[in-house]
Coordinates of C-alpha atoms and ligand atoms in Angstrom, one line a residue:
M1 CA 5.7 6.5 -5.2
C2 CA 4.5 10.1 -4.8
G3 CA 1.2 11.9 -4.4
V4 CA 0.2 14.2 -7.3
V5 CA -2.8 16.6 -7.1
G6 CA -4.1 19.5 -9.1
A7 CA -7.2 21.7 -9.2
I8 CA -8.7 24.7 -10.9
Q9 CA -11.6 26.1 -8.9
R10 CA -14.2 28.7 -9.6
G11 CA -14.2 30.4 -6.2
G12 CA -10.5 30.4 -5.6
G13 CA -9.1 28.8 -2.4
V14 CA -7.2 26.2 -4.4
V15 CA -4.4 26.0 -1.8
E16 CA -6.7 24.4 0.8
T17 CA -8.0 22.0 -1.9
L18 CA -4.5 21.0 -2.8
L19 CA -3.6 20.5 0.9
Q20 CA -6.7 18.4 1.5
G21 CA -5.7 16.2 -1.4
L22 CA -2.1 16.0 -0.2
R23 CA -3.2 15.0 3.3
L24 CA -5.1 12.1 1.8
L25 CA -2.2 11.1 -0.4
E26 CA 0.6 11.6 2.2
Y27 CA 0.7 7.8 2.7
R28 CA 2.1 7.6 -0.8
G29 CA 5.2 9.5 0.0
Y30 CA 6.2 11.8 2.7
D31 CA 9.7 13.0 2.7
S32 CA 8.9 16.4 1.3
A33 CA 5.9 18.3 -0.2
G34 CA 5.1 21.4 -2.2
V35 CA 2.6 23.4 -4.2
A36 CA 2.7 25.8 -7.2
V37 CA -0.3 28.1 -7.8
L38 CA -1.2 30.7 -10.4
E39 CA -1.7 34.0 -8.6
A40 CA -2.6 37.0 -10.8
G41 CA -1.1 35.1 -13.8
A42 CA 2.3 34.5 -12.1
I43 CA 3.5 31.2 -10.6
S44 CA 4.1 31.1 -6.9
I45 CA 5.8 28.1 -5.3
R46 CA 6.1 26.8 -1.8
R47 CA 7.9 23.6 -1.0
K48 CA 9.4 22.0 2.1
A49 CA 11.4 19.0 3.1
G50 CA 9.9 16.9 5.8
R51 CA 6.3 16.1 6.6
L52 CA 3.3 17.9 5.0
E53 CA 2.7 19.9 8.1
R54 CA 5.8 21.9 7.4
L55 CA 4.4 23.0 4.1
E56 CA 1.1 23.7 5.7
H57 CA 2.8 26.0 8.2
S58 CA 4.6 27.8 5.4
L59 CA 1.3 28.4 3.7
S60 CA -0.6 29.5 6.8
D61 CA 0.2 33.2 6.1
G62 CA -2.6 33.0 3.6
T63 CA -0.8 35.0 0.9
L64 CA -1.8 32.5 -1.7
S65 CA -5.3 31.9 -0.5
G66 CA -6.9 33.7 -3.5
A67 CA -5.3 31.5 -6.1
R68 CA -7.7 29.5 -8.3
A69 CA -5.3 27.0 -10.1
G70 CA -2.5 24.9 -8.7
I71 CA -0.7 21.6 -8.5
G72 CA 0.8 19.8 -5.5
H73 CA 3.1 16.9 -4.6
T74 CA 4.2 14.7 -1.7
R75 CA 7.5 13.0 -2.5
W76 CA 9.1 9.6 -1.9
A77 CA 12.6 10.4 -3.0
T78 CA 14.1 8.6 -6.0
H79 CA 16.7 11.1 -7.3
G80 CA 18.3 13.4 -4.7
P81 CA 17.9 13.4 -1.0
P82 CA 14.8 15.0 0.7
S83 CA 15.5 18.7 0.8
D84 CA 13.7 22.0 0.1
E85 CA 15.6 22.2 -3.3
N86 CA 14.7 18.7 -4.3
A87 CA 11.0 19.0 -3.3
H88 CA 8.5 19.4 -6.1
P89 CA 7.2 21.4 -7.9
H90 CA 10.2 22.2 -10.2
T91 CA 10.3 25.0 -12.7
D92 CA 12.3 26.0 -15.8
A93 CA 15.0 28.7 -15.3
E94 CA 12.6 31.6 -16.0
G95 CA 9.9 30.2 -13.6
R96 CA 7.4 30.2 -16.5
V97 CA 6.4 26.5 -16.0
A98 CA 5.9 24.5 -12.8
L99 CA 5.7 20.7 -12.8
V100 CA 5.2 17.8 -10.4
H101 CA 6.1 14.2 -11.1
N102 CA 5.7 10.7 -9.8
G103 CA 8.0 8.2 -11.4
V104 CA 11.4 7.9 -12.8
I105 CA 12.8 9.6 -16.0
E106 CA 15.4 6.9 -17.0
N107 CA 17.2 9.1 -19.6
W108 CA 17.4 12.1 -17.3
A109 CA 21.2 12.2 -17.4
E110 CA 21.5 12.6 -21.2
L111 CA 18.7 15.1 -21.3
R112 CA 20.3 17.1 -18.4
A113 CA 23.6 17.1 -20.2
E114 CA 22.0 18.4 -23.4
L115 CA 20.3 21.2 -21.5
E116 CA 23.4 22.1 -19.5
A117 CA 25.3 22.2 -22.8
A118 CA 22.7 24.7 -24.0
G119 CA 23.4 26.8 -20.9
V120 CA 20.7 25.7 -18.6
R121 CA 21.6 25.8 -14.9
F122 CA 20.0 23.2 -12.6
A123 CA 18.9 24.0 -9.1
S124 CA 18.3 20.4 -7.9
D125 CA 19.5 16.8 -8.1
T126 CA 16.2 15.6 -9.4
D127 CA 15.2 13.9 -12.7
T128 CA 12.0 16.0 -12.6
E129 CA 13.7 19.3 -13.1
V130 CA 14.9 18.0 -16.4
L131 CA 11.3 17.8 -17.6
A132 CA 10.5 21.2 -16.3
H133 CA 13.3 22.7 -18.3
L134 CA 12.2 20.8 -21.5
V135 CA 8.6 22.0 -21.2
G136 CA 9.8 25.6 -20.4
R137 CA 12.0 25.5 -23.5
E138 CA 9.1 24.5 -25.7
V139 CA 6.9 27.2 -24.2
A140 CA 9.7 29.7 -24.8
R141 CA 9.7 28.6 -28.4
G142 CA 6.0 29.6 -28.6
R143 CA 4.2 26.4 -28.0
E144 CA 1.1 26.4 -25.8
L145 CA 1.4 24.3 -22.7
P146 CA -0.3 21.1 -24.0
D147 CA 1.9 21.0 -27.1
A148 CA 5.0 21.8 -25.0
V149 CA 4.2 18.9 -22.6
R150 CA 3.5 16.5 -25.5
A151 CA 6.8 17.5 -27.3
S152 CA 8.8 17.1 -24.1
L153 CA 7.3 13.7 -23.2
A154 CA 8.1 12.4 -26.7
R155 CA 11.8 12.7 -25.6
V156 CA 11.4 11.0 -22.3
R157 CA 12.0 7.3 -21.4
G158 CA 10.7 6.1 -18.1
Y159 CA 7.6 6.2 -15.9
Y160 CA 5.7 9.2 -15.0
A161 CA 2.5 10.8 -13.8
I162 CA 3.0 14.5 -14.1
A163 CA 1.0 17.8 -13.8
A164 CA 2.2 21.1 -15.1
L165 CA 1.0 24.7 -15.2
A166 CA 2.3 27.8 -17.0
Q167 CA 2.0 31.5 -16.6
G168 CA 1.0 33.9 -19.4
E169 CA -1.7 31.6 -20.8
R170 CA -5.1 32.9 -21.8
G171 CA -6.6 31.4 -18.6
P172 CA -5.8 29.0 -15.9
R173 CA -5.0 25.6 -17.4
I174 CA -3.3 22.4 -16.1
V175 CA -1.9 19.7 -18.3
C176 CA -1.3 16.3 -16.9
A177 CA 0.0 13.0 -18.3
R178 CA 0.8 9.4 -17.3
S179 CA 2.8 6.5 -18.4
G180 CA 3.1 3.9 -15.6
P181 CA 2.0 5.5 -12.3
P182 CA -1.7 6.1 -12.0
L183 CA -3.5 9.4 -12.7
A184 CA -7.2 10.2 -12.6
V185 CA -9.0 13.4 -13.6
A186 CA -12.5 14.7 -12.9
A187 CA -14.8 17.6 -13.6
G188 CA -16.9 18.5 -10.5
P189 CA -19.5 21.2 -9.9
D190 CA -16.9 23.6 -8.5
G191 CA -13.9 22.9 -10.7
V192 CA -11.7 20.4 -12.4
Y193 CA -9.3 18.1 -10.6
L194 CA -6.5 15.6 -11.0
A195 CA -4.9 13.2 -8.5
S196 CA -2.7 10.1 -8.4
D197 CA -5.3 8.4 -6.3
V198 CA -9.1 8.7 -6.4
L199 CA -9.1 9.3 -2.7
A200 CA -8.2 12.9 -3.4
L201 CA -11.1 13.3 -5.9
I202 CA -14.2 11.8 -4.4
A203 CA -14.7 14.8 -2.1
H204 CA -15.4 16.8 -5.3
T205 CA -17.1 14.2 -7.5
R206 CA -17.5 10.4 -7.7
D207 CA -17.4 10.5 -11.5
V208 CA -13.8 10.0 -12.4
V209 CA -11.8 9.4 -15.6
F210 CA -8.8 7.1 -15.2
L211 CA -6.1 8.1 -17.7
E212 CA -4.4 5.3 -19.6
D213 CA -0.6 5.0 -20.2
G214 CA 0.4 7.5 -22.9
D215 CA -2.5 9.9 -22.2
V216 CA -2.2 13.6 -21.9
C217 CA -5.1 15.6 -20.4
E218 CA -5.9 19.3 -20.5
L219 CA -8.0 20.7 -17.6
E220 CA -9.7 24.1 -17.9
L221 CA -12.7 25.6 -16.2
G222 CA -15.9 25.5 -18.4
R223 CA -14.4 23.2 -20.9
P224 CA -14.7 19.4 -21.1
L225 CA -11.6 17.4 -20.0
R226 CA -9.6 17.0 -23.3
V227 CA -7.6 13.8 -23.5
T228 CA -5.0 13.2 -26.2
R229 CA -2.1 10.8 -26.9
I230 CA 1.4 12.1 -27.0
D231 CA 1.1 12.5 -30.8
G232 CA -1.9 14.8 -30.2
T233 CA -4.6 12.3 -31.3
V234 CA -7.7 13.0 -29.3
V235 CA -9.1 10.0 -27.5
D236 CA -12.2 9.4 -25.5
R237 CA -11.9 7.9 -22.0
P238 CA -15.0 6.6 -20.1
T239 CA -16.1 8.2 -16.8
R240 CA -16.4 5.7 -14.0
R241 CA -18.4 6.0 -10.8
V242 CA -16.3 5.5 -7.7
E243 CA -18.4 4.2 -4.8
W244 CA -15.9 4.6 -2.0
D245 CA -17.1 6.5 1.0
P246 CA -14.8 9.4 1.8
E247 CA -15.6 8.7 5.5
S248 CA -14.1 5.2 5.2
A249 CA -10.9 6.9 4.3
G250 CA -10.7 8.6 7.7
K251 CA -9.3 7.1 10.9
G252 CA -12.5 7.4 12.9
S253 CA -11.8 6.9 16.6
F254 CA -8.6 4.9 16.0
P255 CA -5.1 6.4 16.6
H256 CA -3.8 5.0 13.4
Y257 CA -5.1 3.9 10.0
M258 CA -3.4 0.5 10.4
L259 CA -5.3 -0.3 13.6
K260 CA -8.6 0.8 12.1
E261 CA -7.9 -1.4 9.1
I262 CA -7.0 -4.4 11.2
H263 CA -10.4 -4.0 13.0
E264 CA -12.2 -3.6 9.7
Q265 CA -11.2 -7.1 8.6
P266 CA -14.4 -8.9 9.6
D267 CA -16.3 -6.5 7.5
V268 CA -13.9 -6.8 4.7
L269 CA -14.5 -10.6 4.8
A270 CA -18.2 -10.0 4.5
R271 CA -17.9 -7.4 1.7
T272 CA -15.5 -9.5 -0.3
A273 CA -17.2 -12.9 0.0
F274 CA -20.7 -13.0 1.2
D275 CA -22.6 -11.8 -1.9
R276 CA -20.6 -14.2 -4.0
L277 CA -21.3 -17.4 -2.0
R278 CA -24.0 -19.8 -3.4
L279 CA -24.6 -22.1 -0.4
D280 CA -27.2 -24.2 -2.1
K281 CA -24.8 -25.0 -5.0
G282 CA -21.7 -25.2 -2.7
D283 CA -20.1 -22.8 -5.1
V284 CA -19.0 -19.2 -5.7
D285 CA -20.3 -16.7 -8.3
F286 CA -18.1 -13.7 -9.0
G287 CA -20.7 -12.2 -11.3
V288 CA -18.1 -11.1 -13.8
P289 CA -16.8 -12.8 -17.0
G290 CA -13.9 -15.1 -16.9
F291 CA -14.8 -17.5 -14.1
G292 CA -17.3 -19.8 -15.8
D293 CA -16.8 -23.6 -16.0
H294 CA -15.7 -23.4 -19.6
E295 CA -13.0 -20.9 -19.1
L296 CA -11.7 -22.5 -15.9
R297 CA -11.6 -26.0 -17.3
A298 CA -9.2 -24.7 -20.0
I299 CA -6.5 -23.9 -17.4
D300 CA -3.8 -26.5 -16.8
R301 CA -1.4 -24.4 -14.7
I302 CA -1.4 -21.2 -12.7
Q303 CA 1.5 -18.7 -12.3
V304 CA 1.1 -16.3 -9.5
V305 CA 3.1 -13.0 -9.6
A306 CA 3.0 -10.4 -6.8
C307 CA 5.2 -8.4 -4.4
G308 CA 5.5 -8.1 -0.6
T309 CA 2.4 -8.9 1.3
A310 CA 0.4 -9.6 -1.8
L311 CA 3.0 -12.3 -2.6
H312 CA 2.3 -13.9 0.8
A313 CA -1.3 -14.1 -0.2
G314 CA -0.1 -15.6 -3.5
W315 CA 1.7 -18.4 -1.5
I316 CA -1.5 -19.1 0.4
A317 CA -3.3 -19.2 -2.9
R318 CA -1.0 -22.0 -4.0
Y319 CA -2.0 -24.2 -1.0
L320 CA -5.6 -23.4 -1.6
I321 CA -5.7 -24.0 -5.3
E322 CA -3.6 -27.1 -5.3
G323 CA -5.5 -28.4 -2.3
L324 CA -9.0 -27.7 -3.5
A325 CA -8.8 -27.6 -7.3
R326 CA -5.8 -29.9 -7.9
I327 CA -4.1 -27.6 -10.5
P328 CA -0.3 -27.0 -10.2
V329 CA 0.5 -23.5 -9.1
D330 CA 3.9 -21.7 -9.4
V331 CA 4.5 -18.6 -7.3
D332 CA 7.2 -16.1 -7.9
Y333 CA 8.4 -12.6 -6.9
A334 CA 7.2 -10.4 -9.7
S335 CA 10.6 -8.7 -9.7
E336 CA 12.3 -12.0 -10.3
F337 CA 9.7 -13.4 -12.7
R338 CA 10.1 -10.4 -15.1
Y339 CA 13.8 -10.9 -15.6
R340 CA 14.4 -14.6 -15.4
D341 CA 13.3 -15.4 -18.9
P342 CA 10.6 -17.7 -17.6
V343 CA 9.1 -20.7 -19.4
L344 CA 5.3 -21.0 -19.1
A345 CA 3.4 -24.2 -19.7
H346 CA 0.6 -24.3 -22.3
N347 CA -2.8 -23.2 -20.9
T348 CA -1.2 -21.2 -18.1
L349 CA -3.2 -18.6 -16.2
A350 CA -1.1 -15.7 -14.9
L351 CA -2.7 -14.5 -11.6
A352 CA -1.4 -11.1 -10.5
I353 CA -2.2 -10.1 -6.9
S354 CA -2.0 -6.5 -5.9
Q355 CA -3.8 -4.1 -3.5
S356 CA -3.0 -1.0 -5.5
G357 CA -3.0 -2.5 -9.0
E358 CA -0.1 -0.1 -9.8
T359 CA 3.0 -1.9 -8.5
A360 CA 5.5 -1.7 -11.3
D361 CA 7.1 -5.1 -10.9
T362 CA 3.7 -6.8 -10.8
L363 CA 2.4 -5.0 -13.9
A364 CA 5.6 -5.9 -15.8
A365 CA 5.4 -9.5 -14.8
L366 CA 1.8 -9.7 -15.9
R367 CA 2.6 -8.1 -19.2
L368 CA 5.5 -10.5 -19.8
A369 CA 3.2 -13.5 -19.0
K370 CA 0.7 -12.2 -21.6
T371 CA 3.4 -12.0 -24.2
L372 CA 4.3 -15.7 -23.3
G373 CA 0.8 -16.7 -24.2
A374 CA -0.8 -16.8 -20.7
R375 CA -4.3 -15.8 -20.0
T376 CA -4.4 -13.2 -17.3
A377 CA -6.4 -12.6 -14.1
A378 CA -6.0 -10.3 -11.2
I379 CA -7.0 -10.1 -7.5
C380 CA -7.0 -6.4 -6.9
N381 CA -8.5 -3.7 -4.6
V382 CA -8.8 -0.7 -6.9
V383 CA -11.4 -0.8 -9.6
G384 CA -9.8 1.6 -12.1
S385 CA -6.2 0.5 -11.6
T386 CA -3.9 -0.4 -14.4
L387 CA -3.8 -4.0 -13.3
V388 CA -7.6 -4.3 -13.5
R389 CA -7.7 -2.7 -16.9
E390 CA -4.9 -4.9 -18.3
S391 CA -6.2 -8.2 -16.9
Q392 CA -8.7 -10.4 -18.8
A393 CA -10.6 -11.2 -15.6
T394 CA -10.5 -9.7 -12.1
I395 CA -11.7 -10.6 -8.7
L396 CA -12.1 -7.3 -6.9
T397 CA -11.4 -7.3 -3.2
H398 CA -13.8 -5.0 -1.4
A399 CA -11.4 -3.9 1.3
G400 CA -12.0 -0.2 0.7
P401 CA -9.2 2.3 0.6
E402 CA -6.2 1.0 2.6
I403 CA -4.2 4.0 3.9
G404 CA -1.8 2.3 6.3
V405 CA 1.4 1.6 4.4
A406 CA 1.6 -1.8 6.0
S407 CA -1.0 -3.9 4.3
T408 CA -3.5 -5.7 6.6
K409 CA -7.1 -5.7 5.5
A410 CA -6.1 -5.9 1.8
F411 CA -4.1 -9.0 2.6
V412 CA -7.0 -10.7 4.3
A413 CA -9.2 -9.7 1.4
Q414 CA -6.7 -11.2 -1.0
V415 CA -6.7 -14.5 0.9
V416 CA -10.5 -14.6 1.0
A417 CA -10.5 -13.9 -2.8
A418 CA -8.0 -16.8 -3.3
F419 CA -10.2 -19.1 -1.3
L420 CA -13.2 -18.2 -3.3
F421 CA -11.3 -18.7 -6.5
A422 CA -10.0 -22.1 -5.4
V423 CA -13.6 -23.3 -4.5
R424 CA -14.9 -22.0 -7.9
L425 CA -12.0 -23.7 -9.7
G426 CA -12.5 -26.9 -7.8
R427 CA -16.2 -27.0 -8.5
A428 CA -15.7 -26.1 -12.2
R429 CA -13.3 -28.9 -12.6
G430 CA -15.4 -31.4 -10.8
V431 CA -12.7 -31.9 -8.1
L432 CA -14.9 -30.6 -5.3
S433 CA -18.2 -32.3 -4.8
L434 CA -21.4 -30.5 -4.0
A435 CA -21.1 -31.6 -0.3
Q436 CA -17.5 -30.4 -0.1
G437 CA -18.4 -27.1 -1.7
K438 CA -21.2 -26.6 0.7
E439 CA -19.0 -27.3 3.7
L440 CA -16.3 -24.9 2.5
V441 CA -18.8 -22.1 1.9
S442 CA -20.4 -22.7 5.3
E443 CA -17.0 -22.6 7.0
L444 CA -16.3 -19.2 5.4
R445 CA -19.6 -17.8 6.6
L446 CA -18.8 -18.9 10.1
L447 CA -15.4 -17.1 10.1
R448 CA -16.5 -13.5 10.9
P449 CA -17.4 -13.9 14.6
K450 CA -14.1 -15.8 15.1
M451 CA -12.2 -12.9 13.5
E452 CA -14.1 -10.5 15.8
S453 CA -13.1 -12.6 18.9
L454 CA -9.5 -11.9 18.1
L455 CA -10.1 -8.2 18.0
G456 CA -11.9 -8.0 21.3
E457 CA -10.4 -6.1 24.3
R458 CA -9.1 -9.1 26.1
A459 CA -7.4 -10.6 23.0
V460 CA -5.9 -7.3 22.1
S461 CA -4.5 -6.7 25.6
E462 CA -3.0 -10.2 25.5
V463 CA -1.1 -9.2 22.4
R464 CA -0.1 -5.9 23.8
D465 CA 1.5 -7.8 26.8
I466 CA 3.4 -10.0 24.4
A467 CA 4.7 -6.9 22.5
Q468 CA 5.6 -5.3 25.8
K469 CA 7.5 -8.4 27.0
N470 CA 9.4 -8.9 23.8
R471 CA 10.1 -5.3 22.7
S472 CA 13.8 -5.4 23.6
Q473 CA 14.5 -8.8 21.9
R474 CA 17.4 -8.9 19.5
G475 CA 15.5 -10.6 16.8
F476 CA 12.4 -12.6 15.9
L477 CA 11.9 -15.8 14.0
F478 CA 8.4 -16.7 12.7
L479 CA 7.8 -20.4 11.9
G480 CA 4.9 -22.1 10.2
R481 CA 4.1 -25.1 8.1
G482 CA 1.8 -25.7 5.1
I483 CA -0.8 -23.1 4.5
N484 CA 0.5 -21.2 7.5
Y485 CA 4.1 -20.9 6.3
P486 CA 3.2 -17.8 4.4
I487 CA 1.6 -16.4 7.5
A488 CA 5.0 -16.8 9.2
L489 CA 6.4 -14.7 6.3
E490 CA 3.7 -12.1 6.6
G491 CA 4.1 -11.8 10.4
A492 CA 7.8 -11.2 10.0
L493 CA 7.2 -8.6 7.2
K494 CA 4.7 -6.7 9.4
L495 CA 7.1 -6.5 12.3
K496 CA 10.0 -5.5 10.1
E497 CA 8.2 -2.7 8.2
I498 CA 6.7 -0.9 11.1
S499 CA 8.8 -1.8 14.1
Y500 CA 12.2 -1.7 12.3
V501 CA 13.3 -4.9 14.2
H502 CA 14.9 -7.8 12.4
A503 CA 12.4 -10.6 11.8
E504 CA 12.5 -13.6 9.5
G505 CA 9.7 -16.0 8.4
Y506 CA 10.7 -19.6 7.8
P507 CA 9.1 -22.9 7.1
A508 CA 9.2 -24.7 10.5
G509 CA 10.7 -27.8 8.9
E510 CA 13.6 -25.8 7.6
M511 CA 14.6 -24.4 11.0
K512 CA 17.0 -27.2 11.8
H513 CA 18.8 -26.6 8.4
G514 CA 20.4 -23.4 9.7
P515 CA 18.3 -20.8 11.5
I516 CA 18.4 -23.0 14.7
A517 CA 21.9 -21.6 15.2
L518 CA 20.3 -18.2 15.9
I519 CA 18.3 -19.4 18.8
D520 CA 19.1 -18.0 22.3
P521 CA 17.2 -16.3 25.0
E522 CA 17.4 -12.9 23.2
M523 CA 15.5 -14.4 20.3
S524 CA 11.8 -14.7 20.3
I525 CA 10.3 -17.4 18.1
L526 CA 6.7 -17.0 17.1
V527 CA 5.3 -20.4 16.1
V528 CA 2.1 -20.5 14.1
N529 CA 0.3 -23.8 14.6
S530 CA -3.3 -24.7 13.8
A531 CA -5.0 -27.9 14.9
G532 CA -4.7 -30.3 12.0
P533 CA -2.5 -32.9 10.2
L534 CA 0.7 -30.8 10.6
A535 CA 0.2 -29.8 14.2
E536 CA 2.3 -32.6 15.6
K537 CA 5.2 -31.8 13.3
V538 CA 5.2 -28.1 14.3
R539 CA 5.0 -29.1 17.9
S540 CA 8.3 -31.0 17.6
N541 CA 9.9 -28.0 16.0
L542 CA 8.6 -25.9 18.9
E543 CA 10.2 -28.4 21.3
Q544 CA 13.5 -28.1 19.4
V545 CA 13.4 -24.4 20.0
R546 CA 12.7 -24.6 23.7
A547 CA 15.4 -27.2 24.2
R548 CA 17.9 -24.5 23.0
G549 CA 16.5 -21.9 25.4
G550 CA 14.5 -20.0 22.7
H551 CA 11.6 -17.9 23.9
V552 CA 8.5 -19.4 22.2
I553 CA 5.3 -17.6 21.5
A554 CA 2.6 -19.9 20.1
I555 CA -0.1 -18.5 17.8
G556 CA -2.9 -20.7 16.7
S557 CA -5.6 -23.3 17.6
D558 CA -3.3 -26.1 18.6
R559 CA -3.7 -26.3 22.3
E560 CA -0.7 -28.5 23.0
S561 CA 1.5 -26.0 21.3
I562 CA 0.0 -23.4 23.6
A563 CA 0.7 -25.5 26.6
Q564 CA 4.4 -25.9 25.6
S565 CA 5.0 -22.2 25.0
D566 CA 6.2 -19.3 27.1
E567 CA 3.5 -17.0 25.7
H568 CA 0.6 -17.5 23.4
V569 CA -2.5 -16.3 21.6
L570 CA -5.2 -19.0 21.3
V571 CA -7.0 -18.7 18.0
P572 CA -10.5 -20.2 17.5
E573 CA -10.6 -23.5 15.5
C574 CA -11.8 -23.4 11.9
S575 CA -11.1 -25.2 8.6
E576 CA -7.4 -25.4 8.1
W577 CA -7.9 -23.8 4.6
L578 CA -9.2 -20.7 6.4
S579 CA -6.8 -20.7 9.4
P580 CA -4.4 -18.1 7.8
I581 CA -7.2 -15.5 8.0
L582 CA -7.4 -16.0 11.8
N583 CA -3.7 -16.6 12.5
V584 CA -2.6 -13.4 10.8
I585 CA -4.6 -11.1 13.1
P586 CA -2.6 -11.6 16.3
L587 CA 0.6 -11.2 14.2
Q588 CA -0.6 -7.9 12.8
L589 CA -1.4 -6.7 16.3
V590 CA 2.0 -7.8 17.7
A591 CA 3.6 -5.7 15.0
Y592 CA 1.3 -2.8 15.6
H593 CA 1.7 -2.7 19.4
M594 CA 5.5 -3.3 19.2
A595 CA 5.7 -0.2 16.9
D596 CA 3.3 1.8 19.1
L597 CA 5.4 1.0 22.2
K598 CA 8.5 2.2 20.4
G599 CA 6.7 5.4 19.5
L600 CA 7.2 4.9 15.7
D601 CA 5.2 6.3 12.9
I602 CA 3.0 3.4 12.2
D603 CA 1.0 4.7 9.2
K604 CA 4.1 6.1 7.5
P605 CA 7.0 3.9 8.2
R606 CA 10.5 5.1 7.2
N607 CA 11.7 4.4 3.7
L608 CA 8.4 2.7 2.7
A609 CA 5.7 3.7 0.2
K610 CA 2.2 2.4 -0.1
S611 CA 2.5 1.3 -3.7
V612 CA 5.9 1.0 -5.4
T613 CA 5.0 2.3 -8.9
V614 CA 8.6 2.5 -10.0
E615 CA 11.2 -0.3 -10.1
Ligands
LIG701 C1 2.8 -4.5 2.6 O1 2.7 -4.4 4.0 C2 3.9 -3.7 1.9 N1 3.6 -2.3 2.1 C3 4.3 -4.0 0.5 O2 5.0 -5.2 0.6 C4 3.1 -4.3 -0.5 O3 2.4 -5.4 -0.1 C5 3.8 -4.5 -1.9 O4 4.5 -3.3 -2.2 C6 2.7 -4.8 -3.0 O5 1.8 -3.8 -3.1 P1 0.5 -4.0 -4.0 O6 -0.3 -5.0 -3.2 O7 -0.2 -2.7 -4.0 O8 0.9 -4.5 -5.3

């Protein structure tokens, strides 16, 4: 997934505006970056492989500082390795049109062959350059830029969020379009703007228009934003108010976004849950349609679809919903669900979980479920995202913008939302009594100080010591049972994605069916165990590990496990239903400190992107 920005400003200085936007979007892709600006009617391009700072350095000569209109891009390579030549923007052969793109043009090869047969010479390995040549050819045939873009997109199959500008037009104009990856546009007091994430817009205005798939938008100073479909039909898109605080998108005093976001989690719990709790009724009120008793009683089965960390929240949702609402729940990788020709039971609710609301596999899985007759709901963190707009009901998580590529606070918010949903569902179906509902709601309210205790100086230094002692281990096995089995998966994923060490999450009961062969002193086994009905079972798994010389790190509130382990983090006791929210915090910190000790780039881990908006 890449970052796309564009702006036309009254007072010039568009290069700095583009760079500000790209800095905020660099988490979306960071193996190369570039800008194209209109300077005295001609297009000037600067683009560099590597981090954004290399592009900033190449622009520091100030030669383009007077430009008023421009587009910019940070890339996560899909076609062609990161290089100056493959960095966006791309142009047509004459340099009349410049274009940036997030997504994949699936029929790029046949279009490239057609263009090469017509004598076009390509300068890069990218699919994007194909589109630049198509648009340039339409402009050369006399079409204005908007029509040229629409005619070119009519020939494209794939996913895209693009922005283009052309020289020789009557005045500065940018044309952008989306089908798949997100794109938002806005008109502020000082200019008009576009970006693939609202984060890059709210510094200019909070009133934003989220484009829909198939939309094309024309941006010009002094004219309203003009949105059409690819066939040219004019459409009206609502302006939405984005309440996010630009400050919250900064790192504050933290060295990394990820650490800041881990420490934000107690607040995220409060923001996501507290105004939805109805203690007197032992219930939850989401304040939006779709979660009333009538709708919820019509559900007989739930199918969860998600990816990565969001899928781990989905696994936890299964334990919560089956445990508290007694409805059967299936959970599947969205990328598997969409291609396995699934069979859905009657009265199924498809529940998609996603931080960004733009993950291609999750969107495709939800759309498939809809065609199979399922009702749809989402747990999502971005109000104007595609997932929210395509779901019949949404539980918004109020985690705020999550910049760290490794998801932390959004995960906790998803688990909180799943807990709220399970309580609402259980109460609507009469499975949870008033007294049980009140107890669960009270337990959630008591969780915040317990989360904060795990983020205190002593607790964090304990975890840093664990990371220090285990940093050279050959591999890591994370074990858990029941509702904490998905926490073992999540702990392993966190360690993998930011420390680049091999780690595997496993159900503790499965260890003896194979993984036990891995155990030796160079292997660290993190055992997640909370006081409760399964604690004794996990303890015996822990013993089996120690009997084979494995190095055991116990995480949880079960004190006997703590006593039997080589190292530990003691977690405060709480309702077992809520224990994943506490147990995940030390695991997030282990991953963070391991990566920090290794000197790795924690907020922009290699090969990863914040939201995978292509397959
Ligand atoms: C989480 O640490 C990962 N970066 C990744 O697995 C992520 O959870 C996954 O890509 C799903 O993203 P989404 O929640 O935006 O749909």
